[in-house]
PDB file of C-alpha atoms and ligand atoms in Angstrom:
ATOM      1  CA  MET X   1     -27.528  68.898 -41.267  1.00 63.00           C
ATOM      2  CA  ASN X   2     -24.096  70.552 -41.373  1.00 78.00           C
ATOM      3  CA  LYS X   3     -21.597  69.197 -43.877  1.00 91.00           C
ATOM      4  CA  PRO X   4     -19.226  66.838 -41.998  1.00 96.00           C
ATOM      5  CA  LEU X   5     -15.709  68.123 -41.449  1.00 98.00           C
ATOM      6  CA  ALA X   6     -13.048  65.672 -42.625  1.00 98.00           C
ATOM      7  CA  LEU X   7      -9.398  65.825 -41.590  1.00 98.00           C
ATOM      8  CA  VAL X   8      -6.883  63.989 -43.758  1.00 98.00           C
ATOM      9  CA  THR X   9      -3.395  63.762 -42.277  1.00 98.00           C
ATOM     10  CA  GLY X  10      -0.670  63.899 -44.895  1.00 98.00           C
ATOM     11  CA  GLY X  11      -3.469  65.140 -47.126  1.00 98.00           C
ATOM     12  CA  THR X  12      -1.160  66.899 -49.543  1.00 98.00           C
ATOM     13  CA  GLY X  13       0.661  63.662 -50.466  1.00 97.00           C
ATOM     14  CA  GLY X  14      -0.024  61.096 -53.190  1.00 96.00           C
ATOM     15  CA  ILE X  15      -2.845  59.049 -51.677  1.00 98.00           C
ATOM     16  CA  GLY X  16      -3.873  61.972 -49.429  1.00 98.00           C
ATOM     17  CA  THR X  17      -4.668  64.225 -52.376  1.00 98.00           C
ATOM     18  CA  ALA X  18      -7.000  61.653 -53.922  1.00 98.00           C
ATOM     19  CA  ILE X  19      -8.735  61.170 -50.567  1.00 98.00           C
ATOM     20  CA  CYS X  20      -9.193  64.922 -50.080  1.00 98.00           C
ATOM     21  CA  LYS X  21     -10.699  65.372 -53.546  1.00 98.00           C
ATOM     22  CA  ARG X  22     -13.013  62.422 -53.165  1.00 98.00           C
ATOM     23  CA  LEU X  23     -14.364  63.490 -49.760  1.00 98.00           C
ATOM     24  CA  CYS X  24     -14.809  67.029 -51.054  1.00 98.00           C
ATOM     25  CA  ARG X  25     -16.748  65.694 -54.048  1.00 98.00           C
ATOM     26  CA  ASP X  26     -18.900  63.695 -51.620  1.00 97.00           C
ATOM     27  CA  GLY X  27     -19.985  66.951 -49.961  1.00 97.00           C
ATOM     28  CA  MET X  28     -17.634  67.151 -46.979  1.00 98.00           C
ATOM     29  CA  ARG X  29     -15.584  70.117 -45.829  1.00 98.00           C
ATOM     30  CA  VAL X  30     -11.982  68.922 -45.964  1.00 98.00           C
ATOM     31  CA  VAL X  31      -8.821  69.953 -44.137  1.00 98.00           C
ATOM     32  CA  ALA X  32      -5.497  68.466 -45.224  1.00 98.00           C
ATOM     33  CA  THR X  33      -2.483  68.471 -42.937  1.00 98.00           C
ATOM     34  CA  TYR X  34       1.161  68.730 -43.930  1.00 98.00           C
ATOM     35  CA  SER X  35       4.187  67.947 -41.829  1.00 96.00           C
ATOM     36  CA  GLY X  36       6.101  71.140 -41.088  1.00 95.00           C
ATOM     37  CA  PRO X  37       7.479  74.553 -42.073  1.00 95.00           C
ATOM     38  CA  SER X  38       9.640  73.096 -44.846  1.00 96.00           C
ATOM     39  CA  ARG X  39       6.459  71.965 -46.617  1.00 96.00           C
ATOM     40  CA  GLN X  40       4.546  75.227 -46.110  1.00 97.00           C
ATOM     41  CA  LEU X  41       5.213  76.687 -49.549  1.00 97.00           C
ATOM     42  CA  ALA X  42       4.478  73.431 -51.323  1.00 98.00           C
ATOM     43  CA  ALA X  43       1.249  73.067 -49.330  1.00 98.00           C
ATOM     44  CA  ALA X  44       0.149  76.580 -50.324  1.00 98.00           C
ATOM     45  CA  GLU X  45       0.798  75.790 -53.997  1.00 98.00           C
ATOM     46  CA  TRP X  46      -1.030  72.479 -53.645  1.00 98.00           C
ATOM     47  CA  GLN X  47      -3.996  74.277 -52.119  1.00 98.00           C
ATOM     48  CA  SER X  48      -4.253  76.914 -54.855  1.00 98.00           C
ATOM     49  CA  GLU X  49      -4.110  74.203 -57.510  1.00 98.00           C
ATOM     50  CA  LEU X  50      -6.951  72.325 -55.867  1.00 98.00           C
ATOM     51  CA  VAL X  51      -9.018  75.451 -55.381  1.00 98.00           C
ATOM     52  CA  GLU X  52      -8.567  76.218 -59.099  1.00 98.00           C
ATOM     53  CA  MET X  53      -9.760  72.714 -59.883  1.00 98.00           C
ATOM     54  CA  GLY X  54     -12.909  73.375 -57.821  1.00 98.00           C
ATOM     55  CA  PHE X  55     -11.908  71.742 -54.528  1.00 98.00           C
ATOM     56  CA  PRO X  56     -12.073  74.304 -51.683  1.00 98.00           C
ATOM     57  CA  ILE X  57      -9.757  72.351 -49.384  1.00 98.00           C
ATOM     58  CA  GLU X  58      -8.052  73.971 -46.383  1.00 98.00           C
ATOM     59  CA  THR X  59      -4.577  73.154 -45.074  1.00 98.00           C
ATOM     60  CA  VAL X  60      -3.086  73.124 -41.588  1.00 98.00           C
ATOM     61  CA  MET X  61       0.466  72.352 -40.494  1.00 98.00           C
ATOM     62  CA  MET X  62       0.553  69.358 -38.135  1.00 98.00           C
ATOM     63  CA  ASN X  63       3.560  67.233 -37.340  1.00 98.00           C
ATOM     64  CA  VAL X  64       1.699  64.038 -36.528  1.00 98.00           C
ATOM     65  CA  ALA X  65       4.787  62.520 -34.897  1.00 98.00           C
ATOM     66  CA  SER X  66       4.631  65.098 -32.092  1.00 98.00           C
ATOM     67  CA  TYR X  67       1.806  64.973 -29.543  1.00 98.00           C
ATOM     68  CA  ASP X  68       2.293  68.625 -28.572  1.00 98.00           C
ATOM     69  CA  ASP X  69       2.162  69.714 -32.186  1.00 98.00           C
ATOM     70  CA  CYS X  70      -1.091  67.838 -32.620  1.00 98.00           C
ATOM     71  CA  VAL X  71      -2.604  69.599 -29.587  1.00 98.00           C
ATOM     72  CA  THR X  72      -1.736  72.995 -31.120  1.00 98.00           C
ATOM     73  CA  ALA X  73      -2.909  72.099 -34.616  1.00 98.00           C
ATOM     74  CA  ALA X  74      -6.153  70.592 -33.320  1.00 98.00           C
ATOM     75  CA  ALA X  75      -6.958  73.822 -31.458  1.00 98.00           C
ATOM     76  CA  GLU X  76      -6.398  75.761 -34.677  1.00 98.00           C
ATOM     77  CA  ILE X  77      -8.632  73.354 -36.625  1.00 98.00           C
ATOM     78  CA  ARG X  78     -11.411  73.592 -34.040  1.00 98.00           C
ATOM     79  CA  ASN X  79     -11.234  77.406 -33.983  1.00 98.00           C
ATOM     80  CA  ARG X  80     -11.202  77.824 -37.734  1.00 98.00           C
ATOM     81  CA  PHE X  81     -13.518  75.032 -38.845  1.00 98.00           C
ATOM     82  CA  GLY X  82     -15.288  73.320 -35.906  1.00 97.00           C
ATOM     83  CA  GLU X  83     -15.385  69.669 -34.839  1.00 97.00           C
ATOM     84  CA  VAL X  84     -13.830  66.968 -36.975  1.00 98.00           C
ATOM     85  CA  THR X  85     -16.148  63.974 -37.427  1.00 98.00           C
ATOM     86  CA  VAL X  86     -14.329  62.161 -40.230  1.00 98.00           C
ATOM     87  CA  LEU X  87     -10.657  61.490 -39.511  1.00 99.00           C
ATOM     88  CA  VAL X  88      -8.368  59.807 -42.011  1.00 99.00           C
ATOM     89  CA  ASN X  89      -5.023  58.884 -40.429  1.00 99.00           C
ATOM     90  CA  ASN X  90      -3.105  58.729 -43.685  1.00 98.00           C
ATOM     91  CA  ALA X  91       0.277  60.391 -42.983  1.00 98.00           C
ATOM     92  CA  GLY X  92       3.169  57.969 -43.279  1.00 98.00           C
ATOM     93  CA  ILE X  93       6.795  57.549 -44.298  1.00 97.00           C
ATOM     94  CA  THR X  94       9.216  54.788 -45.247  1.00 97.00           C
ATOM     95  CA  ARG X  95      12.839  54.411 -44.158  1.00 98.00           C
ATOM     96  CA  ASP X  96      13.613  51.031 -45.723  1.00 97.00           C
ATOM     97  CA  ALA X  97      16.708  49.025 -44.826  1.00 98.00           C
ATOM     98  CA  VAL X  98      17.398  45.436 -43.908  1.00 98.00           C
ATOM     99  CA  MET X  99      17.405  44.910 -40.147  1.00 98.00           C
ATOM    100  CA  LYS X 100      21.165  44.534 -39.831  1.00 98.00           C
ATOM    101  CA  LYS X 101      21.718  47.887 -41.610  1.00 98.00           C
ATOM    102  CA  MET X 102      18.805  49.774 -40.028  1.00 98.00           C
ATOM    103  CA  ALA X 103      19.817  52.690 -37.816  1.00 98.00           C
ATOM    104  CA  VAL X 104      17.818  53.305 -34.658  1.00 98.00           C
ATOM    105  CA  GLU X 105      16.787  56.675 -36.169  1.00 98.00           C
ATOM    106  CA  GLN X 106      15.146  54.842 -39.085  1.00 98.00           C
ATOM    107  CA  TRP X 107      13.228  52.664 -36.644  1.00 98.00           C
ATOM    108  CA  LYS X 108      12.121  55.607 -34.486  1.00 98.00           C
ATOM    109  CA  ALA X 109      11.155  57.888 -37.359  1.00 98.00           C
ATOM    110  CA  VAL X 110       8.804  55.282 -38.797  1.00 98.00           C
ATOM    111  CA  ILE X 111       7.286  54.266 -35.453  1.00 98.00           C
ATOM    112  CA  HIS X 112       6.707  57.925 -34.474  1.00 98.00           C
ATOM    113  CA  THR X 113       5.281  58.996 -37.813  1.00 98.00           C
ATOM    114  CA  ASN X 114       3.259  55.909 -38.729  1.00 98.00           C
ATOM    115  CA  LEU X 115       2.078  54.571 -35.365  1.00 98.00           C
ATOM    116  CA  ASP X 116       2.406  57.127 -32.569  1.00 98.00           C
ATOM    117  CA  SER X 117       0.722  59.562 -34.926  1.00 98.00           C
ATOM    118  CA  VAL X 118      -2.488  57.564 -34.936  1.00 99.00           C
ATOM    119  CA  PHE X 119      -2.760  58.027 -31.160  1.00 99.00           C
ATOM    120  CA  ASN X 120      -1.492  61.631 -31.266  1.00 99.00           C
ATOM    121  CA  VAL X 121      -4.105  62.752 -33.779  1.00 99.00           C
ATOM    122  CA  THR X 122      -7.089  60.600 -32.824  1.00 99.00           C
ATOM    123  CA  HIS X 123      -6.743  61.637 -29.168  1.00 98.00           C
ATOM    124  CA  GLN X 124      -7.459  65.228 -30.186  1.00 98.00           C
ATOM    125  CA  PHE X 125     -10.786  64.497 -31.856  1.00 98.00           C
ATOM    126  CA  ILE X 126     -12.317  61.495 -30.108  1.00 98.00           C
ATOM    127  CA  ASP X 127     -14.146  63.544 -27.433  1.00 98.00           C
ATOM    128  CA  GLY X 128     -15.713  65.753 -30.094  1.00 98.00           C
ATOM    129  CA  MET X 129     -16.953  62.703 -31.984  1.00 98.00           C
ATOM    130  CA  ILE X 130     -18.397  61.202 -28.780  1.00 98.00           C
ATOM    131  CA  ASP X 131     -20.201  64.506 -28.034  1.00 98.00           C
ATOM    132  CA  GLN X 132     -21.702  64.511 -31.533  1.00 97.00           C
ATOM    133  CA  HIS X 133     -22.528  60.828 -31.322  1.00 98.00           C
ATOM    134  CA  PHE X 134     -21.015  60.423 -34.769  1.00 98.00           C
ATOM    135  CA  GLY X 135     -17.572  59.728 -36.087  1.00 98.00           C
ATOM    136  CA  ARG X 136     -15.674  57.894 -38.790  1.00 98.00           C
ATOM    137  CA  ILE X 137     -12.014  57.029 -38.149  1.00 99.00           C
ATOM    138  CA  ILE X 138     -10.180  55.488 -41.073  1.00 99.00           C
ATOM    139  CA  ASN X 139      -6.596  54.381 -40.540  1.00 99.00           C
ATOM    140  CA  ILE X 140      -4.382  53.782 -43.530  1.00 98.00           C
ATOM    141  CA  SER X 141      -2.181  50.749 -42.889  1.00 98.00           C
ATOM    142  CA  SER X 142      -0.480  48.610 -45.555  1.00 98.00           C
ATOM    143  CA  ILE X 143      -0.302  45.241 -47.230  1.00 98.00           C
ATOM    144  CA  ASN X 144       3.122  45.032 -45.601  1.00 98.00           C
ATOM    145  CA  ALA X 145       1.530  44.985 -42.151  1.00 98.00           C
ATOM    146  CA  GLN X 146      -0.384  41.900 -43.220  1.00 97.00           C
ATOM    147  CA  LYS X 147       2.396  39.971 -44.925  1.00 98.00           C
ATOM    148  CA  GLY X 148       5.627  41.598 -43.680  1.00 98.00           C
ATOM    149  CA  GLN X 149       8.164  42.910 -46.195  1.00 98.00           C
ATOM    150  CA  PHE X 150      11.868  42.380 -46.703  1.00 97.00           C
ATOM    151  CA  GLY X 151      13.594  45.639 -45.730  1.00 98.00           C
ATOM    152  CA  GLN X 152      10.703  47.001 -43.666  1.00 98.00           C
ATOM    153  CA  VAL X 153      10.781  45.741 -40.069  1.00 98.00           C
ATOM    154  CA  ASN X 154      10.013  49.301 -38.947  1.00 98.00           C
ATOM    155  CA  TYR X 155       7.187  49.952 -41.422  1.00 98.00           C
ATOM    156  CA  SER X 156       5.607  46.490 -41.103  1.00 98.00           C
ATOM    157  CA  ALA X 157       5.630  46.736 -37.302  1.00 98.00           C
ATOM    158  CA  ALA X 158       4.166  50.244 -37.241  1.00 99.00           C
ATOM    159  CA  LYS X 159       1.467  49.466 -39.774  1.00 98.00           C
ATOM    160  CA  ALA X 160       0.513  46.230 -37.983  1.00 98.00           C
ATOM    161  CA  GLY X 161       0.219  48.289 -34.798  1.00 98.00           C
ATOM    162  CA  VAL X 162      -2.231  50.558 -36.588  1.00 98.00           C
ATOM    163  CA  HIS X 163      -4.675  47.723 -37.051  1.00 98.00           C
ATOM    164  CA  GLY X 164      -4.376  46.686 -33.382  1.00 98.00           C
ATOM    165  CA  PHE X 165      -5.269  50.276 -32.493  1.00 99.00           C
ATOM    166  CA  THR X 166      -8.260  50.118 -34.833  1.00 99.00           C
ATOM    167  CA  LYS X 167      -9.657  46.970 -33.272  1.00 98.00           C
ATOM    168  CA  ALA X 168      -9.263  48.176 -29.691  1.00 99.00           C
ATOM    169  CA  LEU X 169     -10.711  51.655 -30.294  1.00 98.00           C
ATOM    170  CA  ALA X 170     -13.560  50.241 -32.407  1.00 99.00           C
ATOM    171  CA  GLN X 171     -14.764  48.348 -29.340  1.00 98.00           C
ATOM    172  CA  GLU X 172     -14.470  51.367 -27.050  1.00 98.00           C
ATOM    173  CA  VAL X 173     -16.559  53.690 -29.202  1.00 98.00           C
ATOM    174  CA  ALA X 174     -18.979  51.333 -30.971  1.00 98.00           C
ATOM    175  CA  ARG X 175     -21.909  52.503 -28.802  1.00 98.00           C
ATOM    176  CA  LYS X 176     -21.126  56.162 -29.511  1.00 98.00           C
ATOM    177  CA  GLY X 177     -21.933  56.206 -33.222  1.00 98.00           C
ATOM    178  CA  ILE X 178     -18.256  56.052 -34.146  1.00 98.00           C
ATOM    179  CA  THR X 179     -16.730  53.461 -36.467  1.00 99.00           C
ATOM    180  CA  VAL X 180     -13.013  52.745 -36.683  1.00 99.00           C
ATOM    181  CA  ASN X 181     -11.597  50.825 -39.622  1.00 99.00           C
ATOM    182  CA  THR X 182      -8.305  50.113 -41.370  1.00 98.00           C
ATOM    183  CA  ILE X 183      -7.537  50.154 -45.050  1.00 98.00           C
ATOM    184  CA  SER X 184      -4.469  48.194 -46.128  1.00 98.00           C
ATOM    185  CA  PRO X 185      -3.358  49.471 -49.530  1.00 98.00           C
ATOM    186  CA  GLY X 186      -1.045  47.447 -51.689  1.00 98.00           C
ATOM    187  CA  TYR X 187       1.641  49.114 -53.819  1.00 98.00           C
ATOM    188  CA  VAL X 188       0.135  52.380 -55.071  1.00 98.00           C
ATOM    189  CA  ASP X 189       1.744  54.541 -57.721  1.00 97.00           C
ATOM    190  CA  THR X 190       3.055  57.459 -55.620  1.00 97.00           C
ATOM    191  CA  SER X 191       6.495  58.833 -54.766  1.00 95.00           C
ATOM    192  CA  MET X 192       6.767  56.204 -52.015  1.00 94.00           C
ATOM    193  CA  ILE X 193       7.171  53.317 -54.435  1.00 95.00           C
ATOM    194  CA  HIS X 194       9.507  55.393 -56.584  1.00 95.00           C
ATOM    195  CA  ALA X 195      11.918  55.522 -53.615  1.00 94.00           C
ATOM    196  CA  MET X 196      12.629  51.843 -54.396  1.00 95.00           C
ATOM    197  CA  SER X 197      15.017  50.848 -57.144  1.00 96.00           C
ATOM    198  CA  GLU X 198      13.397  50.237 -60.516  1.00 97.00           C
ATOM    199  CA  GLU X 199      14.545  46.628 -60.456  1.00 97.00           C
ATOM    200  CA  ILE X 200      12.805  45.896 -57.146  1.00 96.00           C
ATOM    201  CA  ARG X 201       9.732  47.861 -58.226  1.00 97.00           C
ATOM    202  CA  GLU X 202       9.362  45.765 -61.374  1.00 97.00           C
ATOM    203  CA  LYS X 203       9.787  42.528 -59.398  1.00 97.00           C
ATOM    204  CA  ILE X 204       7.030  43.623 -57.053  1.00 97.00           C
ATOM    205  CA  LYS X 205       4.738  44.629 -59.917  1.00 98.00           C
ATOM    206  CA  ALA X 206       5.108  41.145 -61.363  1.00 98.00           C
ATOM    207  CA  GLN X 207       3.622  39.754 -58.133  1.00 98.00           C
ATOM    208  CA  ILE X 208       0.382  41.730 -58.444  1.00 98.00           C
ATOM    209  CA  PRO X 209      -2.351  39.578 -60.006  1.00 98.00           C
ATOM    210  CA  VAL X 210      -4.232  42.490 -61.614  1.00 98.00           C
ATOM    211  CA  GLY X 211      -0.970  43.430 -63.349  1.00 98.00           C
ATOM    212  CA  ARG X 212      -0.631  47.038 -62.281  1.00 98.00           C
ATOM    213  CA  PHE X 213       0.151  49.223 -59.301  1.00 98.00           C
ATOM    214  CA  GLY X 214      -2.804  50.788 -57.509  1.00 98.00           C
ATOM    215  CA  GLU X 215      -3.923  54.321 -58.257  1.00 98.00           C
ATOM    216  CA  PRO X 216      -4.525  56.749 -55.373  1.00 98.00           C
ATOM    217  CA  ASP X 217      -8.202  56.841 -56.409  1.00 98.00           C
ATOM    218  CA  ASP X 218      -8.447  53.102 -55.732  1.00 98.00           C
ATOM    219  CA  ILE X 219      -7.785  53.883 -52.068  1.00 98.00           C
ATOM    220  CA  ALA X 220      -9.888  57.067 -51.965  1.00 98.00           C
ATOM    221  CA  ARG X 221     -12.891  55.072 -53.128  1.00 98.00           C
ATOM    222  CA  MET X 222     -12.672  52.784 -50.092  1.00 98.00           C
ATOM    223  CA  VAL X 223     -12.183  55.760 -47.772  1.00 99.00           C
ATOM    224  CA  ALA X 224     -15.342  57.352 -49.145  1.00 98.00           C
ATOM    225  CA  PHE X 225     -17.283  54.134 -48.644  1.00 98.00           C
ATOM    226  CA  LEU X 226     -16.217  53.867 -44.991  1.00 98.00           C
ATOM    227  CA  ALA X 227     -16.732  57.570 -44.322  1.00 98.00           C
ATOM    228  CA  ALA X 228     -20.362  57.490 -45.382  1.00 98.00           C
ATOM    229  CA  ARG X 229     -23.069  57.716 -42.710  1.00 97.00           C
ATOM    230  CA  GLU X 230     -24.617  54.566 -44.146  1.00 98.00           C
ATOM    231  CA  SER X 231     -21.507  52.528 -43.283  1.00 98.00           C
ATOM    232  CA  SER X 232     -22.500  52.463 -39.604  1.00 98.00           C
ATOM    233  CA  PHE X 233     -22.408  48.664 -39.185  1.00 98.00           C
ATOM    234  CA  ILE X 234     -18.828  48.319 -40.411  1.00 98.00           C
ATOM    235  CA  THR X 235     -16.283  48.681 -37.633  1.00 99.00           C
ATOM    236  CA  GLY X 236     -13.025  47.150 -36.446  1.00 98.00           C
ATOM    237  CA  ALA X 237     -12.418  45.766 -39.923  1.00 98.00           C
ATOM    238  CA  ASP X 238      -9.412  45.797 -42.236  1.00 98.00           C
ATOM    239  CA  PHE X 239      -9.953  46.281 -45.966  1.00 98.00           C
ATOM    240  CA  ALA X 240      -7.282  45.049 -48.369  1.00 98.00           C
ATOM    241  CA  VAL X 241      -7.080  47.167 -51.532  1.00 98.00           C
ATOM    242  CA  ASN X 242      -4.101  45.550 -53.204  1.00 98.00           C
ATOM    243  CA  GLY X 243      -4.945  44.147 -56.643  1.00 98.00           C
ATOM    244  CA  GLY X 244      -4.888  40.617 -55.253  1.00 98.00           C
ATOM    245  CA  HIS X 245      -1.235  40.927 -54.173  1.00 98.00           C
ATOM    246  CA  TYR X 246      -1.956  39.365 -50.772  1.00 98.00           C
ATOM    247  CA  MET X 247      -5.046  37.382 -49.891  1.00 97.00           C
ATOM    248  CA  HIS X 248      -5.813  36.203 -46.390  1.00 87.00           C
TER     249      HIS X 248
HETATM  250  N1  CAA T 301      13.483  37.963 -50.190  1.00 83.45           N
HETATM  251  C1  CAA T 301      14.648  37.305 -49.884  1.00 83.45           C
HETATM  252  N2  CAA T 301      15.862  37.820 -50.146  1.00 83.45           N
HETATM  253  C2  CAA T 301      15.925  39.007 -50.732  1.00 83.45           C
HETATM  254  C3  CAA T 301      14.748  39.749 -51.067  1.00 83.45           C
HETATM  255  C4  CAA T 301      13.504  39.166 -50.780  1.00 83.45           C
HETATM  256  N3  CAA T 301      12.340  39.793 -51.052  1.00 83.45           N
HETATM  257  N4  CAA T 301      15.130  40.891 -51.622  1.00 83.45           N
HETATM  258  C5  CAA T 301      16.468  40.919 -51.630  1.00 83.45           C
HETATM  259  N5  CAA T 301      16.946  39.771 -51.101  1.00 83.45           N
HETATM  260  C6  CAA T 301      18.355  39.404 -50.916  1.00 83.45           C
HETATM  261  C7  CAA T 301      19.215  39.909 -52.044  1.00 83.45           C
HETATM  262  O1  CAA T 301      19.204  38.987 -53.106  1.00 83.45           O
HETATM  263  C8  CAA T 301      20.554  40.067 -51.381  1.00 83.45           C
HETATM  264  O2  CAA T 301      21.147  38.804 -51.246  1.00 83.45           O
HETATM  265  P1  CAA T 301      22.748  38.618 -51.285  1.00 83.45           P
HETATM  266  O3  CAA T 301      23.290  39.494 -50.174  1.00 83.45           O
HETATM  267  O4  CAA T 301      22.934  37.175 -51.070  1.00 83.45           O
HETATM  268  O5  CAA T 301      23.136  39.103 -52.662  1.00 83.45           O
HETATM  269  C9  CAA T 301      20.236  40.510 -49.970  1.00 83.45           C
HETATM  270  O6  CAA T 301      18.874  40.076 -49.748  1.00 83.45           O
HETATM  271  C10 CAA T 301      20.362  42.023 -49.797  1.00 83.45           C
HETATM  272  O7  CAA T 301      19.353  42.642 -50.617  1.00 83.45           O
HETATM  273  P2  CAA T 301      19.530  44.066 -51.260  1.00 83.45           P
HETATM  274  O8  CAA T 301      20.737  44.072 -52.125  1.00 83.45           O
HETATM  275  O9  CAA T 301      18.239  44.466 -51.846  1.00 83.45           O
HETATM  276  O10 CAA T 301      19.867  44.950 -49.960  1.00 83.45           O
HETATM  277  P3  CAA T 301      20.008  46.475 -49.954  1.00 83.45           P
HETATM  278  O11 CAA T 301      20.550  46.831 -48.607  1.00 83.45           O
HETATM  279  O12 CAA T 301      20.677  46.998 -51.161  1.00 83.45           O
HETATM  280  O13 CAA T 301      18.474  46.983 -50.082  1.00 83.45           O
HETATM  281  C11 CAA T 301      16.258  47.477 -49.426  1.00 83.45           C
HETATM  282  C12 CAA T 301      17.565  46.780 -49.049  1.00 83.45           C
HETATM  283  C13 CAA T 301      16.482  48.984 -49.688  1.00 83.45           C
HETATM  284  C14 CAA T 301      15.339  47.327 -48.247  1.00 83.45           C
HETATM  285  C15 CAA T 301      15.686  46.823 -50.687  1.00 83.45           C
HETATM  286  O14 CAA T 301      15.681  45.424 -50.503  1.00 83.45           O
HETATM  287  C16 CAA T 301      14.264  47.266 -50.993  1.00 83.45           C
HETATM  288  O15 CAA T 301      14.021  48.358 -51.486  1.00 83.45           O
HETATM  289  N6  CAA T 301      13.268  46.396 -50.713  1.00 83.45           N
HETATM  290  C17 CAA T 301      11.858  46.675 -50.967  1.00 83.45           C
HETATM  291  C18 CAA T 301      11.260  47.363 -49.785  1.00 83.45           C
HETATM  292  C19 CAA T 301       9.802  47.683 -50.055  1.00 83.45           C
HETATM  293  O16 CAA T 301       9.040  46.874 -50.564  1.00 83.45           O
HETATM  294  N7  CAA T 301       9.380  48.893 -49.716  1.00 83.45           N
HETATM  295  C20 CAA T 301       8.037  49.277 -49.947  1.00 83.45           C
HETATM  296  C21 CAA T 301       7.991  50.756 -50.216  1.00 83.45           C
HETATM  297  S1  CAA T 301       6.350  51.295 -50.676  1.00 83.45           S
HETATM  298  C22 CAA T 301       5.472  51.147 -49.285  1.00 83.45           C
HETATM  299  O17 CAA T 301       5.929  50.857 -48.219  1.00 83.45           O
HETATM  300  C23 CAA T 301       4.007  51.445 -49.389  1.00 83.45           C
HETATM  301  C24 CAA T 301       3.196  50.319 -48.976  1.00 83.45           C
HETATM  302  O18 CAA T 301       2.548  50.379 -47.945  1.00 83.45           O
HETATM  303  C25 CAA T 301       3.145  49.108 -49.842  1.00 83.45           C
END
């Protein structure tokens, strides 16, 4: 059997990198996407570092917020590597502000990048998965979709939408050998949480029962579990990986 081809959107970022390495270690071919020309150099450096570390991961530019860009990037991916059967919709941004101070651009940027993207990217690969009668779609949502978060009406709304998408698509493709699941990470130690002030970060840390922020590997481990062929009876589910920060 051919090695599955995994696509990790935002694969060069904090959690993305851990996911790429883990799937590669698990015997998959892995393609990581990055957002645009301004990240091209950084992505090339990232790739050489990983190759040196023994992870032969490929990169493709894909602005997940743009449907047309996804069409073009998907054609490149198919030509260079073949059909994607493991898709991790991981790309995401924050533009935090309280509602009364939030600009419409902050709302739109987060909805386009964190929610529209899940449609834009998945739409490119769903037919291929149906043809192969196998697919694993793993959508990265957030604890803040589950509980809401002060200063994040945009992010909480987009990430909650991601799980609605998961549940609807899971039903549509369940008979086709494709599973669709959501992971809802808590606060993970990446640049995203360092965009918050130290004071707020420390307050949040104090709310986490295990007493630490998550590590990117904590999330990658769950991705690997869901991506496995053996996980065929798990679909439409949402997995909290949050150190006990929110239980429901
Ligand atoms: N609940 C209730 N009230 C709160 C509050 C809370 N959690 N936090 C702050 N307030 C109050 C403040 O005490 C303040 O009250 P007063 O006006 O009476 O003094 C008022 O709300 C305004 O708060 P700020 O001064 O904090 O407002 P700001 O405009 O300076 O900052 C903010 C707003 C940037 C959104 C800031 O609150 C913030 O960074 N919040 C955290 C956002 C967050 O958790 N982001 C997660 C990033 S990581 C991520 O998203 C990954 C993931 O999936 C988990």
